[in-house]
Amino acid sequence: MITKRILTISWLLLVFIGFYSCEQAAQKPDEFQAEHGQFTGIPAIDAITKDIIADPNNMALRVARCEAYSQEGMYTEAEEEARIIYDYDKTNWKSARLLAWTYLENNKSKPAIKTLEQALEIHPDTIHLLLVHSEINLNVKHYDEALISAEKVLKLSPLNVEGLFMRGLILKYIGDTLSSIGNFQTAIEQDADHIDAYMQLAHIFSAKKEKIALQYYDNALRIDSLSYEALKGKAAFFHQNYTKDNGMLEKTKEAYERLILHHPQEVNGCYDYGLFFMEEGDFEQAQHFFGIAVKYDPTFGEAYYFKGEALEKLGKIDEAVRAYENAVRNGNRYQRAEEALKRLGK
């Protein structure tokens, strides 16, 4: 899964507002109804709707409402708004890109790609379009098409950071890890704050169990000290590689505690820390962290199961039974929990 949307709709909002504010006088005459859609009861959206009623051809307002719909998870409405913007001027590549993203938010990859390809027929050398075309094709595993667009970007701009990142990502997905590393490294040479390139390098070297992964995680944390992905990745690296005598045992604990301190509601951190304590035979701590996980996610069947296992090891049978029963209820009749209950005569 892609870690970074190259051009977010929020960024598009700023571009469109400037673009349409400057060119409003040159737009087509009124041809839209005063209001598209209904009032929603959401103040931010309804305020924009009132402005659109007064000025229905103001595309900057419509982009703002498209953005607001998207932020509220109203993806159908966002797509409808983007369609109006696109139909207003189909030669504008920015409107094509916006419509493509809203299609993608509604899981409509085919019309998203078609819209971009139509725009690329008019604007074949537009880097932003090529990048989005590459990313969406990668999303749907059209690796050849994704790579072709990324290569076009780099032909137009050989050190384009996002082009390098996209090509690296595609090469990683098709199994050319060595080449992908080269692209990610060149990307961070061009942009020392490209957090997603650092994260990709960290994941690659972590899978190889190479300590250089920690440097890449640390660089990501230099850019965003609270990055959940970087904190979790660093904790996982220590967890996977610690031994009793290599100095990573305490670092594993420190990494998990930092992760949980900043992201207590991200239940996988507590769950993984619980598994660490199970491995260490510290069942009291294990059941504690599994307990935190199910507190924040009461449907986490596996966490209930391992909490039950830890409690059983502690001799707290009644509590273990309750945990196993919760595992069965929340884990699609979790088989291991059912077996544990049978073993305990329940």
PDB file of N, CA and C in Angstrom, residues 33-88:
ATOM      1  N   GLN A  33     -27.113  25.456 -12.494  1.00  0.00           N
ATOM      2  CA  GLN A  33     -28.139  25.823 -11.544  1.00  0.00           C
ATOM      3  C   GLN A  33     -27.475  26.439 -10.321  1.00  0.00           C
ATOM      4  N   ALA A  34     -28.244  27.212  -9.585  1.00  0.00           N
ATOM      5  CA  ALA A  34     -27.664  27.955  -8.463  1.00  0.00           C
ATOM      6  C   ALA A  34     -27.095  27.043  -7.408  1.00  0.00           C
ATOM      7  N   GLU A  35     -27.698  25.886  -7.185  1.00  0.00           N
ATOM      8  CA  GLU A  35     -27.242  25.032  -6.086  1.00  0.00           C
ATOM      9  C   GLU A  35     -27.120  23.594  -6.552  1.00  0.00           C
ATOM     10  N   HIS A  36     -26.022  22.986  -6.219  1.00  0.00           N
ATOM     11  CA  HIS A  36     -25.822  21.561  -6.483  1.00  0.00           C
ATOM     12  C   HIS A  36     -25.867  20.825  -5.155  1.00  0.00           C
ATOM     13  N   GLY A  37     -26.732  19.851  -5.039  1.00  0.00           N
ATOM     14  CA  GLY A  37     -26.799  19.089  -3.805  1.00  0.00           C
ATOM     15  C   GLY A  37     -27.696  19.756  -2.776  1.00  0.00           C
ATOM     16  N   GLN A  38     -27.665  19.233  -1.589  1.00  0.00           N
ATOM     17  CA  GLN A  38     -28.529  19.680  -0.507  1.00  0.00           C
ATOM     18  C   GLN A  38     -27.683  20.274   0.620  1.00  0.00           C
ATOM     19  N   PHE A  39     -28.341  21.031   1.478  1.00  0.00           N
ATOM     20  CA  PHE A  39     -27.672  21.437   2.707  1.00  0.00           C
ATOM     21  C   PHE A  39     -27.461  20.192   3.566  1.00  0.00           C
ATOM     22  N   THR A  40     -26.335  20.148   4.222  1.00  0.00           N
ATOM     23  CA  THR A  40     -25.919  18.918   4.905  1.00  0.00           C
ATOM     24  C   THR A  40     -26.088  18.964   6.414  1.00  0.00           C
ATOM     25  N   GLY A  41     -26.220  20.155   6.975  1.00  0.00           N
ATOM     26  CA  GLY A  41     -26.192  20.276   8.430  1.00  0.00           C
ATOM     27  C   GLY A  41     -24.783  20.398   8.970  1.00  0.00           C
ATOM     28  N   ILE A  42     -23.791  20.358   8.070  1.00  0.00           N
ATOM     29  CA  ILE A  42     -22.388  20.549   8.453  1.00  0.00           C
ATOM     30  C   ILE A  42     -22.039  22.010   8.164  1.00  0.00           C
ATOM     31  N   PRO A  43     -21.792  22.812   9.196  1.00  0.00           N
ATOM     32  CA  PRO A  43     -21.648  24.263   9.000  1.00  0.00           C
ATOM     33  C   PRO A  43     -20.627  24.659   7.941  1.00  0.00           C
ATOM     34  N   ALA A  44     -19.467  24.007   7.927  1.00  0.00           N
ATOM     35  CA  ALA A  44     -18.419  24.403   6.983  1.00  0.00           C
ATOM     36  C   ALA A  44     -18.869  24.195   5.542  1.00  0.00           C
ATOM     37  N   ILE A  45     -19.559  23.081   5.285  1.00  0.00           N
ATOM     38  CA  ILE A  45     -20.031  22.799   3.928  1.00  0.00           C
ATOM     39  C   ILE A  45     -21.185  23.717   3.560  1.00  0.00           C
ATOM     40  N   ASP A  46     -22.117  23.879   4.486  1.00  0.00           N
ATOM     41  CA  ASP A  46     -23.298  24.689   4.180  1.00  0.00           C
ATOM     42  C   ASP A  46     -22.946  26.154   3.953  1.00  0.00           C
ATOM     43  N   ALA A  47     -21.898  26.636   4.613  1.00  0.00           N
ATOM     44  CA  ALA A  47     -21.456  28.018   4.384  1.00  0.00           C
ATOM     45  C   ALA A  47     -20.963  28.187   2.948  1.00  0.00           C
ATOM     46  N   ILE A  48     -20.228  27.181   2.456  1.00  0.00           N
ATOM     47  CA  ILE A  48     -19.751  27.242   1.067  1.00  0.00           C
ATOM     48  C   ILE A  48     -20.928  27.141   0.106  1.00  0.00           C
ATOM     49  N   THR A  49     -21.884  26.271   0.433  1.00  0.00           N
ATOM     50  CA  THR A  49     -23.065  26.116  -0.421  1.00  0.00           C
ATOM     51  C   THR A  49     -23.807  27.439  -0.575  1.00  0.00           C
ATOM     52  N   LYS A  50     -23.938  28.180   0.508  1.00  0.00           N
ATOM     53  CA  LYS A  50     -24.604  29.490   0.429  1.00  0.00           C
ATOM     54  C   LYS A  50     -23.854  30.423  -0.518  1.00  0.00           C
ATOM     55  N   ASP A  51     -22.521  30.371  -0.471  1.00  0.00           N
ATOM     56  CA  ASP A  51     -21.738  31.213  -1.380  1.00  0.00           C
ATOM     57  C   ASP A  51     -21.918  30.765  -2.829  1.00  0.00           C
ATOM     58  N   ILE A  52     -22.027  29.449  -3.037  1.00  0.00           N
ATOM     59  CA  ILE A  52     -22.212  28.936  -4.396  1.00  0.00           C
ATOM     60  C   ILE A  52     -23.573  29.343  -4.952  1.00  0.00           C
ATOM     61  N   ILE A  53     -24.590  29.390  -4.093  1.00  0.00           N
ATOM     62  CA  ILE A  53     -25.912  29.852  -4.536  1.00  0.00           C
ATOM     63  C   ILE A  53     -25.803  31.259  -5.122  1.00  0.00           C
ATOM     64  N   ALA A  54     -24.996  32.085  -4.484  1.00  0.00           N
ATOM     65  CA  ALA A  54     -24.819  33.466  -4.952  1.00  0.00           C
ATOM     66  C   ALA A  54     -23.911  33.551  -6.175  1.00  0.00           C
ATOM     67  N   ASP A  55     -23.012  32.578  -6.328  1.00  0.00           N
ATOM     68  CA  ASP A  55     -22.017  32.647  -7.407  1.00  0.00           C
ATOM     69  C   ASP A  55     -21.752  31.232  -7.927  1.00  0.00           C
ATOM     70  N   PRO A  56     -22.713  30.646  -8.660  1.00  0.00           N
ATOM     71  CA  PRO A  56     -22.620  29.225  -9.023  1.00  0.00           C
ATOM     72  C   PRO A  56     -21.483  28.870  -9.963  1.00  0.00           C
ATOM     73  N   ASN A  57     -20.947  29.842 -10.688  1.00  0.00           N
ATOM     74  CA  ASN A  57     -19.857  29.553 -11.615  1.00  0.00           C
ATOM     75  C   ASN A  57     -18.476  29.756 -11.006  1.00  0.00           C
ATOM     76  N   ASN A  58     -18.419  29.993  -9.711  1.00  0.00           N
ATOM     77  CA  ASN A  58     -17.133  30.198  -9.044  1.00  0.00           C
ATOM     78  C   ASN A  58     -16.521  28.832  -8.745  1.00  0.00           C
ATOM     79  N   MET A  59     -15.558  28.448  -9.590  1.00  0.00           N
ATOM     80  CA  MET A  59     -14.976  27.113  -9.454  1.00  0.00           C
ATOM     81  C   MET A  59     -14.117  26.976  -8.199  1.00  0.00           C
ATOM     82  N   ALA A  60     -13.551  28.084  -7.733  1.00  0.00           N
ATOM     83  CA  ALA A  60     -12.770  28.013  -6.495  1.00  0.00           C
ATOM     84  C   ALA A  60     -13.655  27.591  -5.331  1.00  0.00           C
ATOM     85  N   LEU A  61     -14.885  28.108  -5.305  1.00  0.00           N
ATOM     86  CA  LEU A  61     -15.824  27.701  -4.251  1.00  0.00           C
ATOM     87  C   LEU A  61     -16.180  26.230  -4.384  1.00  0.00           C
ATOM     88  N   ARG A  62     -16.344  25.774  -5.601  1.00  0.00           N
ATOM     89  CA  ARG A  62     -16.714  24.373  -5.802  1.00  0.00           C
ATOM     90  C   ARG A  62     -15.566  23.434  -5.417  1.00  0.00           C
ATOM     91  N   VAL A  63     -14.354  23.865  -5.695  1.00  0.00           N
ATOM     92  CA  VAL A  63     -13.215  23.060  -5.252  1.00  0.00           C
ATOM     93  C   VAL A  63     -13.172  23.010  -3.730  1.00  0.00           C
ATOM     94  N   ALA A  64     -13.459  24.139  -3.096  1.00  0.00           N
ATOM     95  CA  ALA A  64     -13.484  24.167  -1.629  1.00  0.00           C
ATOM     96  C   ALA A  64     -14.543  23.218  -1.093  1.00  0.00           C
ATOM     97  N   ARG A  65     -15.712  23.171  -1.756  1.00  0.00           N
ATOM     98  CA  ARG A  65     -16.755  22.269  -1.279  1.00  0.00           C
ATOM     99  C   ARG A  65     -16.385  20.815  -1.566  1.00  0.00           C
ATOM    100  N   CYS A  66     -15.748  20.575  -2.683  1.00  0.00           N
ATOM    101  CA  CYS A  66     -15.267  19.223  -2.983  1.00  0.00           C
ATOM    102  C   CYS A  66     -14.312  18.747  -1.896  1.00  0.00           C
ATOM    103  N   GLU A  67     -13.397  19.631  -1.514  1.00  0.00           N
ATOM    104  CA  GLU A  67     -12.450  19.326  -0.434  1.00  0.00           C
ATOM    105  C   GLU A  67     -13.182  19.050   0.876  1.00  0.00           C
ATOM    106  N   ALA A  68     -14.173  19.870   1.177  1.00  0.00           N
ATOM    107  CA  ALA A  68     -14.916  19.707   2.433  1.00  0.00           C
ATOM    108  C   ALA A  68     -15.694  18.397   2.443  1.00  0.00           C
ATOM    109  N   TYR A  69     -16.321  18.074   1.316  1.00  0.00           N
ATOM    110  CA  TYR A  69     -17.023  16.789   1.219  1.00  0.00           C
ATOM    111  C   TYR A  69     -16.060  15.632   1.489  1.00  0.00           C
ATOM    112  N   SER A  70     -14.897  15.698   0.861  1.00  0.00           N
ATOM    113  CA  SER A  70     -13.919  14.621   1.008  1.00  0.00           C
ATOM    114  C   SER A  70     -13.473  14.470   2.452  1.00  0.00           C
ATOM    115  N   GLN A  71     -13.217  15.597   3.119  1.00  0.00           N
ATOM    116  CA  GLN A  71     -12.781  15.550   4.513  1.00  0.00           C
ATOM    117  C   GLN A  71     -13.839  14.936   5.421  1.00  0.00           C
ATOM    118  N   GLU A  72     -15.101  15.094   5.062  1.00  0.00           N
ATOM    119  CA  GLU A  72     -16.195  14.541   5.865  1.00  0.00           C
ATOM    120  C   GLU A  72     -16.539  13.109   5.461  1.00  0.00           C
ATOM    121  N   GLY A  73     -15.778  12.548   4.525  1.00  0.00           N
ATOM    122  CA  GLY A  73     -16.064  11.193   4.074  1.00  0.00           C
ATOM    123  C   GLY A  73     -17.251  11.106   3.133  1.00  0.00           C
ATOM    124  N   MET A  74     -17.684  12.233   2.594  1.00  0.00           N
ATOM    125  CA  MET A  74     -18.826  12.268   1.669  1.00  0.00           C
ATOM    126  C   MET A  74     -18.285  12.152   0.242  1.00  0.00           C
ATOM    127  N   TYR A  75     -17.787  10.962  -0.089  1.00  0.00           N
ATOM    128  CA  TYR A  75     -17.036  10.785  -1.324  1.00  0.00           C
ATOM    129  C   TYR A  75     -17.914  10.860  -2.573  1.00  0.00           C
ATOM    130  N   THR A  76     -19.160  10.420  -2.475  1.00  0.00           N
ATOM    131  CA  THR A  76     -20.063  10.526  -3.623  1.00  0.00           C
ATOM    132  C   THR A  76     -20.304  11.986  -3.973  1.00  0.00           C
ATOM    133  N   GLU A  77     -20.560  12.798  -2.946  1.00  0.00           N
ATOM    134  CA  GLU A  77     -20.779  14.225  -3.171  1.00  0.00           C
ATOM    135  C   GLU A  77     -19.516  14.899  -3.709  1.00  0.00           C
ATOM    136  N   ALA A  78     -18.357  14.475  -3.199  1.00  0.00           N
ATOM    137  CA  ALA A  78     -17.095  15.040  -3.696  1.00  0.00           C
ATOM    138  C   ALA A  78     -16.918  14.730  -5.177  1.00  0.00           C
ATOM    139  N   GLU A  79     -17.241  13.498  -5.554  1.00  0.00           N
ATOM    140  CA  GLU A  79     -17.124  13.121  -6.963  1.00  0.00           C
ATOM    141  C   GLU A  79     -18.075  13.933  -7.838  1.00  0.00           C
ATOM    142  N   GLU A  80     -19.310  14.117  -7.376  1.00  0.00           N
ATOM    143  CA  GLU A  80     -20.281  14.907  -8.144  1.00  0.00           C
ATOM    144  C   GLU A  80     -19.794  16.342  -8.324  1.00  0.00           C
ATOM    145  N   GLU A  81     -19.216  16.887  -7.264  1.00  0.00           N
ATOM    146  CA  GLU A  81     -18.692  18.256  -7.352  1.00  0.00           C
ATOM    147  C   GLU A  81     -17.523  18.318  -8.325  1.00  0.00           C
ATOM    148  N   ALA A  82     -16.626  17.347  -8.245  1.00  0.00           N
ATOM    149  CA  ALA A  82     -15.474  17.324  -9.144  1.00  0.00           C
ATOM    150  C   ALA A  82     -15.913  17.168 -10.594  1.00  0.00           C
ATOM    151  N   ARG A  83     -16.994  16.427 -10.814  1.00  0.00           N
ATOM    152  CA  ARG A  83     -17.515  16.268 -12.170  1.00  0.00           C
ATOM    153  C   ARG A  83     -18.002  17.610 -12.730  1.00  0.00           C
ATOM    154  N   ILE A  84     -18.666  18.412 -11.910  1.00  0.00           N
ATOM    155  CA  ILE A  84     -19.110  19.744 -12.348  1.00  0.00           C
ATOM    156  C   ILE A  84     -17.904  20.604 -12.727  1.00  0.00           C
ATOM    157  N   ILE A  85     -16.876  20.562 -11.884  1.00  0.00           N
ATOM    158  CA  ILE A  85     -15.665  21.351 -12.148  1.00  0.00           C
ATOM    159  C   ILE A  85     -15.011  20.898 -13.451  1.00  0.00           C
ATOM    160  N   TYR A  86     -14.940  19.589 -13.643  1.00  0.00           N
ATOM    161  CA  TYR A  86     -14.320  19.030 -14.851  1.00  0.00           C
ATOM    162  C   TYR A  86     -15.131  19.386 -16.093  1.00  0.00           C
ATOM    163  N   ASP A  87     -16.456  19.250 -16.019  1.00  0.00           N
ATOM    164  CA  ASP A  87     -17.305  19.549 -17.174  1.00  0.00           C
ATOM    165  C   ASP A  87     -17.248  21.026 -17.558  1.00  0.00           C
ATOM    166  N   TYR A  88     -16.928  21.871 -16.601  1.00  0.00           N
ATOM    167  CA  TYR A  88     -16.837  23.307 -16.874  1.00  0.00           C
ATOM    168  C   TYR A  88     -15.702  23.610 -17.849  1.00  0.00           C
TER     169      TYR A  88
END
